[in-house]
PDB file of C-alpha atoms in Angstrom:
ATOM      1  CA  MET A   1     -24.756 -18.948 -82.057  1.00  0.00           C
ATOM      2  CA  GLN A   2     -22.259 -17.388 -79.735  1.00  0.00           C
ATOM      3  CA  ARG A   3     -19.912 -16.635 -82.646  1.00  0.00           C
ATOM      4  CA  SER A   4     -22.658 -15.116 -84.588  1.00  0.00           C
ATOM      5  CA  SER A   5     -23.547 -12.614 -81.684  1.00  0.00           C
ATOM      6  CA  ILE A   6     -19.845 -11.601 -81.480  1.00  0.00           C
ATOM      7  CA  PHE A   7     -19.815 -10.953 -85.036  1.00  0.00           C
ATOM      8  CA  ILE A   8     -23.119  -8.916 -84.827  1.00  0.00           C
ATOM      9  CA  ILE A   9     -21.916  -6.920 -81.909  1.00  0.00           C
ATOM     10  CA  ILE A  10     -18.415  -6.077 -83.609  1.00  0.00           C
ATOM     11  CA  THR A  11     -20.273  -5.014 -86.862  1.00  0.00           C
ATOM     12  CA  ALA A  12     -22.458  -2.751 -84.915  1.00  0.00           C
ATOM     13  CA  LEU A  13     -19.511  -1.060 -83.354  1.00  0.00           C
ATOM     14  CA  LEU A  14     -17.766  -0.553 -86.530  1.00  0.00           C
ATOM     15  CA  LEU A  15     -20.825   1.017 -88.032  1.00  0.00           C
ATOM     16  CA  LEU A  16     -21.124   3.140 -85.071  1.00  0.00           C
ATOM     17  CA  GLY A  17     -17.647   4.277 -85.350  1.00  0.00           C
ATOM     18  CA  SER A  18     -17.736   4.881 -88.973  1.00  0.00           C
ATOM     19  CA  CYS A  19     -20.790   7.159 -88.806  1.00  0.00           C
ATOM     20  CA  SER A  20     -19.142   9.303 -85.973  1.00  0.00           C
ATOM     21  CA  ARG A  21     -15.394   9.339 -87.581  1.00  0.00           C
ATOM     22  CA  ARG A  22     -14.706  12.857 -89.110  1.00  0.00           C
ATOM     23  CA  PRO A  23     -14.298  12.510 -92.913  1.00  0.00           C
ATOM     24  CA  SER A  24     -11.050  13.555 -94.434  1.00  0.00           C
ATOM     25  CA  TYR A  25     -12.827  16.749 -96.213  1.00  0.00           C
ATOM     26  CA  VAL A  26     -14.109  18.055 -92.798  1.00  0.00           C
ATOM     27  CA  LEU A  27     -11.995  20.599 -90.954  1.00  0.00           C
ATOM     28  CA  SER A  28     -10.639  19.518 -87.763  1.00  0.00           C
ATOM     29  CA  GLU A  29     -12.261  20.692 -84.512  1.00  0.00           C
ATOM     30  CA  ASN A  30      -9.168  23.161 -83.799  1.00  0.00           C
ATOM     31  CA  LYS A  31      -9.173  24.524 -87.236  1.00  0.00           C
ATOM     32  CA  MET A  32     -12.856  24.936 -87.201  1.00  0.00           C
ATOM     33  CA  ALA A  33     -12.748  26.781 -83.954  1.00  0.00           C
ATOM     34  CA  GLU A  34      -9.982  29.098 -85.345  1.00  0.00           C
ATOM     35  CA  VAL A  35     -11.944  29.878 -88.425  1.00  0.00           C
ATOM     36  CA  LEU A  36     -15.105  30.494 -86.648  1.00  0.00           C
ATOM     37  CA  TYR A  37     -13.502  32.702 -83.999  1.00  0.00           C
ATOM     38  CA  ASP A  38     -12.013  34.876 -86.754  1.00  0.00           C
ATOM     39  CA  ILE A  39     -15.268  34.999 -88.635  1.00  0.00           C
ATOM     40  CA  GLN A  40     -17.011  36.310 -85.448  1.00  0.00           C
ATOM     41  CA  ILE A  41     -14.389  38.990 -85.072  1.00  0.00           C
ATOM     42  CA  ALA A  42     -14.834  39.982 -88.805  1.00  0.00           C
ATOM     43  CA  GLN A  43     -18.773  40.184 -88.217  1.00  0.00           C
ATOM     44  CA  ALA A  44     -18.056  42.459 -85.231  1.00  0.00           C
ATOM     45  CA  ILE A  45     -15.914  44.674 -87.344  1.00  0.00           C
ATOM     46  CA  TYR A  46     -18.470  45.191 -90.343  1.00  0.00           C
ATOM     47  CA  ASN A  47     -21.362  45.365 -88.132  1.00  0.00           C
ATOM     48  CA  ARG A  48     -19.787  48.379 -86.398  1.00  0.00           C
ATOM     49  CA  SER A  49     -17.753  50.079 -89.106  1.00  0.00           C
ATOM     50  CA  SER A  50     -19.338  52.295 -91.942  1.00  0.00           C
ATOM     51  CA  GLU A  51     -16.400  51.120 -93.998  1.00  0.00           C
ATOM     52  CA  PHE A  52     -18.273  47.955 -94.411  1.00  0.00           C
ATOM     53  CA  GLY A  53     -21.730  49.103 -95.380  1.00  0.00           C
ATOM     54  CA  THR A  54     -22.099  46.722 -98.644  1.00  0.00           C
ATOM     55  CA  ASN A  55     -22.559  43.006 -98.815  1.00  0.00           C
ATOM     56  CA  GLU A  56     -19.656  42.906-101.260  1.00  0.00           C
ATOM     57  CA  LYS A  57     -17.358  44.543 -98.615  1.00  0.00           C
ATOM     58  CA  LYS A  58     -18.515  42.345 -96.110  1.00  0.00           C
ATOM     59  CA  ASP A  59     -18.150  39.187 -98.258  1.00  0.00           C
ATOM     60  CA  ALA A  60     -14.472  40.454 -98.870  1.00  0.00           C
ATOM     61  CA  LEU A  61     -13.810  40.632 -95.251  1.00  0.00           C
ATOM     62  CA  VAL A  62     -15.022  36.847 -94.563  1.00  0.00           C
ATOM     63  CA  GLU A  63     -13.024  35.740 -97.680  1.00  0.00           C
ATOM     64  CA  GLY A  64      -9.944  37.371 -96.236  1.00  0.00           C
ATOM     65  CA  VAL A  65     -10.766  35.285 -93.037  1.00  0.00           C
ATOM     66  CA  LEU A  66     -10.852  32.033 -95.193  1.00  0.00           C
ATOM     67  CA  ARG A  67      -7.470  33.112 -97.019  1.00  0.00           C
ATOM     68  CA  LYS A  68      -5.736  33.431 -93.883  1.00  0.00           C
ATOM     69  CA  HIS A  69      -6.474  29.887 -92.805  1.00  0.00           C
ATOM     70  CA  LYS A  70      -6.106  28.704 -96.201  1.00  0.00           C
ATOM     71  CA  VAL A  71      -9.870  27.176 -96.392  1.00  0.00           C
ATOM     72  CA  SER A  72     -12.342  27.642 -99.098  1.00  0.00           C
ATOM     73  CA  GLN A  73     -16.007  28.443 -99.062  1.00  0.00           C
ATOM     74  CA  ALA A  74     -16.821  24.961-100.038  1.00  0.00           C
ATOM     75  CA  GLU A  75     -14.863  23.372 -97.311  1.00  0.00           C
ATOM     76  CA  LEU A  76     -16.276  25.605 -94.738  1.00  0.00           C
ATOM     77  CA  ASP A  77     -19.844  24.783 -95.627  1.00  0.00           C
ATOM     78  CA  SER A  78     -19.119  20.984 -95.785  1.00  0.00           C
ATOM     79  CA  SER A  79     -17.428  21.262 -92.528  1.00  0.00           C
ATOM     80  CA  LEU A  80     -20.506  23.113 -91.093  1.00  0.00           C
ATOM     81  CA  LEU A  81     -22.757  20.787 -92.557  1.00  0.00           C
ATOM     82  CA  TRP A  82     -21.211  17.541 -91.114  1.00  0.00           C
ATOM     83  CA  TYR A  83     -20.706  19.192 -87.485  1.00  0.00           C
ATOM     84  CA  SER A  84     -24.334  20.063 -87.536  1.00  0.00           C
ATOM     85  CA  ASP A  85     -25.180  16.500 -88.097  1.00  0.00           C
ATOM     86  CA  ASN A  86     -22.826  15.555 -85.134  1.00  0.00           C
ATOM     87  CA  ILE A  87     -23.941  18.059 -82.581  1.00  0.00           C
ATOM     88  CA  ALA A  88     -21.710  16.815 -79.877  1.00  0.00           C
ATOM     89  CA  TYR A  89     -18.672  18.041 -81.823  1.00  0.00           C
ATOM     90  CA  TYR A  90     -20.269  21.309 -82.905  1.00  0.00           C
ATOM     91  CA  GLU A  91     -21.376  22.252 -79.350  1.00  0.00           C
ATOM     92  CA  ALA A  92     -17.773  21.628 -78.289  1.00  0.00           C
ATOM     93  CA  ILE A  93     -16.440  23.894 -80.939  1.00  0.00           C
ATOM     94  CA  ASN A  94     -19.007  26.526 -80.198  1.00  0.00           C
ATOM     95  CA  ASP A  95     -18.170  26.462 -76.530  1.00  0.00           C
ATOM     96  CA  SER A  96     -14.454  27.003 -77.387  1.00  0.00           C
ATOM     97  CA  VAL A  97     -15.056  29.792 -79.556  1.00  0.00           C
ATOM     98  CA  ALA A  98     -17.519  31.497 -76.999  1.00  0.00           C
ATOM     99  CA  SER A  99     -14.939  30.922 -74.328  1.00  0.00           C
ATOM    100  CA  ARG A 100     -12.209  32.626 -76.398  1.00  0.00           C
ATOM    101  CA  LEU A 101     -14.542  35.563 -77.150  1.00  0.00           C
ATOM    102  CA  SER A 102     -15.247  36.107 -73.543  1.00  0.00           C
ATOM    103  CA  ALA A 103     -11.589  36.030 -72.625  1.00  0.00           C
ATOM    104  CA  SER A 104     -10.720  38.487 -75.166  1.00  0.00           C
ATOM    105  CA  ASN A 105     -13.461  40.689 -74.014  1.00  0.00           C
ATOM    106  CA  LYS A 106     -12.126  40.395 -70.461  1.00  0.00           C
ATOM    107  CA  LYS A 107      -8.624  41.376 -71.585  1.00  0.00           C
ATOM    108  CA  MET A 108      -9.972  44.608 -73.405  1.00  0.00           C
ATOM    109  CA  MET A 109     -12.232  45.372 -70.311  1.00  0.00           C
ATOM    110  CA  ASP A 110      -9.083  44.970 -68.061  1.00  0.00           C
ATOM    111  CA  LYS A 111      -7.040  47.307 -70.357  1.00  0.00           C
ATOM    112  CA  LEU A 112      -9.697  49.796 -70.239  1.00  0.00           C
ATOM    113  CA  ASN A 113     -10.309  49.729 -66.549  1.00  0.00           C
ATOM    114  CA  LYS A 114      -6.470  49.890 -65.978  1.00  0.00           C
ATOM    115  CA  PRO A 115      -5.569  53.406 -64.876  1.00  0.00           C
ATOM    116  CA  LYS A 116      -3.931  55.415 -67.918  1.00  0.00           C
ATOM    117  CA  GLY A 117      -2.858  58.540 -66.676  1.00  0.00           C
ATOM    118  CA  LYS A 118      -5.617  59.173 -64.252  1.00  0.00           C
ATOM    119  CA  VAL A 119      -8.895  57.189 -64.090  1.00  0.00           C
ATOM    120  CA  ARG A 120     -11.090  58.274 -61.309  1.00  0.00           C
ATOM    121  CA  ARG A 121     -12.640  55.520 -59.444  1.00  0.00           C
ATOM    122  CA  THR A 122     -15.044  55.423 -56.498  1.00  0.00           C
ATOM    123  CA  ASP A 123     -16.546  53.238 -53.701  1.00  0.00           C
ATOM    124  CA  LEU A 124     -20.084  53.786 -54.839  1.00  0.00           C
ATOM    125  CA  LEU A 125     -21.751  51.095 -56.746  1.00  0.00           C
ATOM    126  CA  ILE A 126     -22.092  53.371 -59.849  1.00  0.00           C
ATOM    127  CA  PRO A 127     -21.132  57.058 -59.350  1.00  0.00           C
ATOM    128  CA  PRO A 128     -23.986  59.559 -60.133  1.00  0.00           C
ATOM    129  CA  PHE A 129     -21.673  62.040 -61.951  1.00  0.00           C
ATOM    130  CA  TYR A 130     -18.554  61.834 -64.112  1.00  0.00           C
ATOM    131  CA  ASN A 131     -16.347  64.282 -66.125  1.00  0.00           C
ATOM    132  CA  LEU A 132     -14.738  63.052 -69.172  1.00  0.00           C
ATOM    133  CA  ASN A 133     -11.631  64.972 -70.263  1.00  0.00           C
ATOM    134  CA  THR A 134      -8.077  64.574 -71.734  1.00  0.00           C
ATOM    135  CA  VAL A 135      -6.920  63.527 -68.070  1.00  0.00           C
ATOM    136  CA  THR A 136      -9.743  61.240 -67.179  1.00  0.00           C
ATOM    137  CA  PRO A 137     -10.970  59.864 -70.527  1.00  0.00           C
ATOM    138  CA  THR A 138     -12.750  56.774 -69.452  1.00  0.00           C
ATOM    139  CA  PHE A 139     -15.602  56.065 -66.966  1.00  0.00           C
ATOM    140  CA  ALA A 140     -15.697  52.391 -66.118  1.00  0.00           C
ATOM    141  CA  PHE A 141     -17.785  50.241 -63.917  1.00  0.00           C
ATOM    142  CA  ASP A 142     -18.090  46.613 -62.980  1.00  0.00           C
ATOM    143  CA  LEU A 143     -20.927  44.890 -60.914  1.00  0.00           C
ATOM    144  CA  ASP A 144     -19.626  41.465 -60.036  1.00  0.00           C
ATOM    145  CA  SER A 145     -21.716  38.441 -59.080  1.00  0.00           C
ATOM    146  CA  PHE A 146     -21.523  39.430 -55.397  1.00  0.00           C
ATOM    147  CA  ARG A 147     -23.188  43.013 -55.959  1.00  0.00           C
ATOM    148  CA  ILE A 148     -25.628  41.392 -58.614  1.00  0.00           C
ATOM    149  CA  LYS A 149     -26.968  39.116 -55.925  1.00  0.00           C
ATOM    150  CA  LYS A 150     -27.897  42.258 -53.932  1.00  0.00           C
ATOM    151  CA  LEU A 151     -30.092  43.692 -56.694  1.00  0.00           C
ATOM    152  CA  ASP A 152     -33.754  43.026 -57.912  1.00  0.00           C
ATOM    153  CA  LEU A 153     -32.944  42.435 -61.434  1.00  0.00           C
ATOM    154  CA  SER A 154     -36.804  42.320 -62.622  1.00  0.00           C
ATOM    155  CA  ARG A 155     -36.438  45.791 -63.750  1.00  0.00           C
ATOM    156  CA  PHE A 156     -32.811  46.493 -63.980  1.00  0.00           C
ATOM    157  CA  ASN A 157     -31.273  48.912 -66.349  1.00  0.00           C
ATOM    158  CA  ILE A 158     -28.382  51.455 -66.472  1.00  0.00           C
ATOM    159  CA  ARG A 159     -28.842  55.049 -67.739  1.00  0.00           C
ATOM    160  CA  PHE A 160     -27.180  58.354 -67.892  1.00  0.00           C
ATOM    161  CA  ASP A 161     -27.488  61.726 -69.391  1.00  0.00           C
ATOM    162  CA  VAL A 162     -24.738  63.426 -71.497  1.00  0.00           C
ATOM    163  CA  GLN A 163     -23.733  67.119 -71.953  1.00  0.00           C
ATOM    164  CA  GLY A 164     -21.127  68.923 -73.611  1.00  0.00           C
ATOM    165  CA  LEU A 165     -20.835  66.920 -76.869  1.00  0.00           C
ATOM    166  CA  ASN A 166     -19.731  68.511 -80.164  1.00  0.00           C
ATOM    167  CA  ALA A 167     -18.842  67.047 -83.730  1.00  0.00           C
ATOM    168  CA  LEU A 168     -15.036  67.032 -83.124  1.00  0.00           C
ATOM    169  CA  GLN A 169     -15.352  64.395 -80.194  1.00  0.00           C
ATOM    170  CA  LYS A 170     -15.548  60.656 -80.421  1.00  0.00           C
ATOM    171  CA  VAL A 171     -17.249  58.931 -77.486  1.00  0.00           C
ATOM    172  CA  GLU A 172     -18.289  55.456 -77.184  1.00  0.00           C
ATOM    173  CA  ALA A 173     -20.442  53.540 -74.415  1.00  0.00           C
ATOM    174  CA  ALA A 174     -20.660  49.795 -73.738  1.00  0.00           C
ATOM    175  CA  VAL A 175     -22.315  47.569 -71.404  1.00  0.00           C
ATOM    176  CA  PHE A 176     -21.615  43.982 -71.186  1.00  0.00           C
ATOM    177  CA  PHE A 177     -24.026  41.491 -69.622  1.00  0.00           C
ATOM    178  CA  THR A 178     -22.185  38.201 -68.595  1.00  0.00           C
ATOM    179  CA  TYR A 179     -24.445  35.292 -68.239  1.00  0.00           C
ATOM    180  CA  LYS A 180     -23.479  31.773 -67.412  1.00  0.00           C
ATOM    181  CA  ASP A 181     -23.009  30.532 -70.878  1.00  0.00           C
ATOM    182  CA  THR A 182     -23.021  33.657 -73.079  1.00  0.00           C
ATOM    183  CA  LEU A 183     -22.081  37.329 -73.231  1.00  0.00           C
ATOM    184  CA  ILE A 184     -24.464  39.968 -74.415  1.00  0.00           C
ATOM    185  CA  LYS A 185     -22.660  43.262 -75.634  1.00  0.00           C
ATOM    186  CA  LYS A 186     -24.430  46.605 -76.171  1.00  0.00           C
ATOM    187  CA  ILE A 187     -22.196  49.299 -77.565  1.00  0.00           C
ATOM    188  CA  VAL A 188     -23.349  52.551 -79.073  1.00  0.00           C
ATOM    189  CA  PRO A 189     -21.534  55.869 -79.944  1.00  0.00           C
ATOM    190  CA  LEU A 190     -22.697  58.782 -78.146  1.00  0.00           C
ATOM    191  CA  ASP A 191     -23.230  61.570 -80.800  1.00  0.00           C
ATOM    192  CA  LYS A 192     -26.122  63.620 -79.021  1.00  0.00           C
ATOM    193  CA  ASN A 193     -26.377  65.512 -75.585  1.00  0.00           C
ATOM    194  CA  GLU A 194     -29.480  63.602 -74.382  1.00  0.00           C
ATOM    195  CA  SER A 195     -30.312  60.479 -72.042  1.00  0.00           C
ATOM    196  CA  TYR A 196     -29.199  56.885 -72.842  1.00  0.00           C
ATOM    197  CA  THR A 197     -30.506  53.682 -71.190  1.00  0.00           C
ATOM    198  CA  PHE A 198     -29.207  50.224 -71.482  1.00  0.00           C
ATOM    199  CA  SER A 199     -31.753  47.765 -70.567  1.00  0.00           C
ATOM    200  CA  LYS A 200     -31.006  44.079 -69.397  1.00  0.00           C
ATOM    201  CA  PRO A 201     -31.456  41.290 -71.974  1.00  0.00           C
ATOM    202  CA  HIS A 202     -34.684  39.274 -71.627  1.00  0.00           C
ATOM    203  CA  LEU A 203     -32.719  36.159 -70.189  1.00  0.00           C
ATOM    204  CA  ALA A 204     -32.982  34.264 -66.910  1.00  0.00           C
ATOM    205  CA  ASP A 205     -31.998  36.555 -64.140  1.00  0.00           C
ATOM    206  CA  SER A 206     -30.467  33.466 -62.207  1.00  0.00           C
ATOM    207  CA  LEU A 207     -27.910  33.106 -65.005  1.00  0.00           C
ATOM    208  CA  LEU A 208     -26.667  36.814 -64.875  1.00  0.00           C
ATOM    209  CA  LYS A 209     -22.999  36.672 -63.256  1.00  0.00           C
ATOM    210  CA  GLY A 210     -22.099  40.321 -63.830  1.00  0.00           C
ATOM    211  CA  VAL A 211     -22.613  43.693 -65.678  1.00  0.00           C
ATOM    212  CA  SER A 212     -19.747  45.919 -66.593  1.00  0.00           C
ATOM    213  CA  GLY A 213     -19.123  48.763 -68.923  1.00  0.00           C
ATOM    214  CA  TYR A 214     -17.445  51.849 -69.864  1.00  0.00           C
ATOM    215  CA  VAL A 215     -17.802  55.385 -71.391  1.00  0.00           C
ATOM    216  CA  HIS A 216     -14.693  56.397 -73.227  1.00  0.00           C
ATOM    217  CA  LEU A 217     -13.390  59.737 -74.857  1.00  0.00           C
ATOM    218  CA  SER A 218     -10.995  59.264 -77.921  1.00  0.00           C
ATOM    219  CA  ASP A 219      -8.114  61.712 -78.128  1.00  0.00           C
ATOM    220  CA  ARG A 220      -8.598  62.802 -81.727  1.00  0.00           C
ATOM    221  CA  GLY A 221      -5.686  65.031 -81.621  1.00  0.00           C
ATOM    222  CA  TYR A 222      -7.469  68.330 -81.855  1.00  0.00           C
ATOM    223  CA  ASP A 223      -6.086  71.081 -79.781  1.00  0.00           C
ATOM    224  CA  LEU A 224      -9.460  71.730 -78.031  1.00  0.00           C
ATOM    225  CA  PRO A 225     -10.826  71.759 -74.385  1.00  0.00           C
ATOM    226  CA  LEU A 226     -12.554  68.552 -73.999  1.00  0.00           C
ATOM    227  CA  ASN A 227     -15.024  68.435 -71.082  1.00  0.00           C
ATOM    228  CA  ILE A 228     -17.920  66.030 -71.365  1.00  0.00           C
ATOM    229  CA  SER A 229     -20.206  65.518 -68.422  1.00  0.00           C
ATOM    230  CA  LEU A 230     -21.930  62.434 -67.585  1.00  0.00           C
ATOM    231  CA  TYR A 231     -24.882  62.877 -65.077  1.00  0.00           C
ATOM    232  CA  ASN A 232     -27.737  61.180 -63.492  1.00  0.00           C
ATOM    233  CA  ILE A 233     -25.726  58.081 -63.856  1.00  0.00           C
ATOM    234  CA  SER A 234     -27.958  55.287 -62.151  1.00  0.00           C
ATOM    235  CA  TYR A 235     -29.059  51.690 -62.180  1.00  0.00           C
ATOM    236  CA  ILE A 236     -32.662  51.183 -61.721  1.00  0.00           C
ATOM    237  CA  ASP A 237     -34.143  48.304 -59.549  1.00  0.00           C
ATOM    238  CA  SER A 238     -36.582  48.137 -56.768  1.00  0.00           C
ATOM    239  CA  LEU A 239     -33.965  48.318 -54.180  1.00  0.00           C
ATOM    240  CA  SER A 240     -32.139  51.230 -55.816  1.00  0.00           C
ATOM    241  CA  SER A 241     -31.887  54.372 -53.929  1.00  0.00           C
ATOM    242  CA  ASN A 242     -29.773  56.407 -56.281  1.00  0.00           C
ATOM    243  CA  VAL A 243     -30.496  60.223 -56.335  1.00  0.00           C
ATOM    244  CA  PRO A 244     -29.919  62.035 -59.733  1.00  0.00           C
ATOM    245  CA  VAL A 245     -27.673  64.935 -59.630  1.00  0.00           C
ATOM    246  CA  GLN A 246     -28.559  68.123 -61.441  1.00  0.00           C
ATOM    247  CA  ALA A 247     -27.300  68.990 -64.897  1.00  0.00           C
ATOM    248  CA  GLN A 248     -24.144  71.304 -64.994  1.00  0.00           C
ATOM    249  CA  SER A 249     -25.507  74.461 -66.604  1.00  0.00           C
ATOM    250  CA  ASP A 250     -21.994  76.038 -67.212  1.00  0.00           C
ATOM    251  CA  LEU A 251     -21.223  73.305 -69.918  1.00  0.00           C
ATOM    252  CA  PRO A 252     -21.589  73.760 -73.596  1.00  0.00           C
ATOM    253  CA  ALA A 253     -24.210  71.563 -75.054  1.00  0.00           C
ATOM    254  CA  PRO A 254     -23.988  71.821 -78.970  1.00  0.00           C
ATOM    255  CA  THR A 255     -25.481  69.051 -81.140  1.00  0.00           C
ATOM    256  CA  THR A 256     -23.979  67.223 -84.005  1.00  0.00           C
ATOM    257  CA  ASN A 257     -25.286  65.521 -86.997  1.00  0.00           C
ATOM    258  CA  LYS A 258     -22.444  63.240 -87.622  1.00  0.00           C
ATOM    259  CA  PRO A 259     -23.494  59.842 -88.239  1.00  0.00           C
ATOM    260  CA  SER A 260     -22.143  56.787 -86.302  1.00  0.00           C
ATOM    261  CA  PRO A 261     -22.749  53.130 -86.872  1.00  0.00           C
ATOM    262  CA  ALA A 262     -23.689  50.950 -83.879  1.00  0.00           C
ATOM    263  CA  ALA A 263     -23.476  47.103 -83.742  1.00  0.00           C
ATOM    264  CA  GLU A 264     -26.349  45.361 -85.275  1.00  0.00           C
ATOM    265  CA  SER A 265     -26.656  43.271 -81.985  1.00  0.00           C
ATOM    266  CA  VAL A 266     -27.356  46.471 -79.921  1.00  0.00           C
ATOM    267  CA  LYS A 267     -30.793  47.206 -79.204  1.00  0.00           C
ATOM    268  CA  PRO A 268     -32.022  50.614 -79.687  1.00  0.00           C
ATOM    269  CA  VAL A 269     -30.900  53.067 -76.862  1.00  0.00           C
ATOM    270  CA  GLU A 270     -33.708  55.139 -75.328  1.00  0.00           C
ATOM    271  CA  ALA A 271     -33.472  58.726 -75.497  1.00  0.00           C
ATOM    272  CA  LYS A 272     -35.555  61.672 -74.166  1.00  0.00           C
ATOM    273  CA  PRO A 273     -36.924  63.498 -77.048  1.00  0.00           C
ATOM    274  CA  ALA A 274     -36.091  67.115 -77.396  1.00  0.00           C
ATOM    275  CA  THR A 275     -38.503  69.835 -76.093  1.00  0.00           C
ATOM    276  CA  PRO A 276     -39.917  72.515 -78.294  1.00  0.00           C
ATOM    277  CA  ALA A 277     -38.185  75.024 -76.032  1.00  0.00           C
ATOM    278  CA  ALA A 278     -34.794  73.313 -76.601  1.00  0.00           C
ATOM    279  CA  THR A 279     -35.334  73.104 -80.387  1.00  0.00           C
ATOM    280  CA  GLU A 280     -36.105  76.997 -80.393  1.00  0.00           C
ATOM    281  CA  GLN A 281     -32.949  77.453 -78.252  1.00  0.00           C
ATOM    282  CA  LYS A 282     -30.655  75.478 -80.909  1.00  0.00           C
ATOM    283  CA  ASP A 283     -32.055  77.341 -83.911  1.00  0.00           C
ATOM    284  CA  ARG A 284     -31.830  80.836 -82.364  1.00  0.00           C
ATOM    285  CA  LYS A 285     -28.623  82.638 -83.360  1.00  0.00           C
ATOM    286  CA  PRO A 286     -26.556  83.692 -80.532  1.00  0.00           C
ATOM    287  CA  THR A 287     -26.313  87.419 -79.837  1.00  0.00           C
ATOM    288  CA  ALA A 288     -22.999  89.353 -80.084  1.00  0.00           C
ATOM    289  CA  ALA A 289     -22.941  89.573 -76.244  1.00  0.00           C
ATOM    290  CA  GLU A 290     -23.457  85.519 -76.139  1.00  0.00           C
ATOM    291  CA  GLU A 291     -21.099  85.079 -78.789  1.00  0.00           C
ATOM    292  CA  GLU A 292     -18.232  87.064 -76.826  1.00  0.00           C
ATOM    293  CA  LEU A 293     -19.199  85.494 -73.486  1.00  0.00           C
ATOM    294  CA  ASN A 294     -18.735  82.008 -75.310  1.00  0.00           C
ATOM    295  CA  ARG A 295     -15.514  83.003 -76.531  1.00  0.00           C
ATOM    296  CA  ILE A 296     -14.154  84.020 -72.966  1.00  0.00           C
ATOM    297  CA  SER A 297     -15.585  80.839 -71.645  1.00  0.00           C
ATOM    298  CA  ARG A 298     -13.726  78.820 -74.032  1.00  0.00           C
ATOM    299  CA  GLY A 299     -10.443  80.610 -73.350  1.00  0.00           C
ATOM    300  CA  THR A 300     -10.586  80.105 -69.529  1.00  0.00           C
ATOM    301  CA  ARG A 301     -10.989  76.526 -69.742  1.00  0.00           C
TER     302      ARG A 301
END
């Protein structure tokens, strides 16, 4: 009787071990994490780039990742199926990929925030005004967990107005909401002189650890004066006492129809609609005196 009980226990342990043992056709945890990390990067690339506007091009990008790791689509699918049935392994892989993506994002933010030439900083929580140009091309901010605790996050958002853009400039804005177990990225191109708002994701406020972001003006090599104003920069919560500053009336505000794709994960950015007066002003041809004044203005900047 005792021998029979021991035999049953040993058999049960062997069966349990065989159920959780990874089959030979399944990618190892490390290999799986490497492949999924690169696939996440590939997805971010084709979500943000107009060069990958078709499904064929998107598939080709993912196929390039599989070739890099010498893995077939069938092997990846079989591995995903097995790991989905063994959730503990899958969660470990997912945590590893998320941690690596977060570290890569932090490295990128540190690089952007590092003074390059001259990047102006301020002791204010978020400065109300900033000028982007070739000398100070990047506006960056970082609200850490200590500052986040002092905010009422129930209606938190970040907004700013833009003036001075034209079709030859490339400006990108990004806000990163760092939660305890995930990172939400909102990245949009700035291609119009209007208001932009980044709202907080609908996740538990208690899990929010930090909010950081940047607005960056890329140098495209044109020998042109670059002067873009960010004004009325503010965060909104019930404790906020930010006072918006007035727009700089001496800055040009031409519009552009240049298309720029945004990441699919980015929520629509709220923008103030153009008023009829502004539309009429845009459509009206400048007089000879105005053209001469604009020419002189550009020459003195």
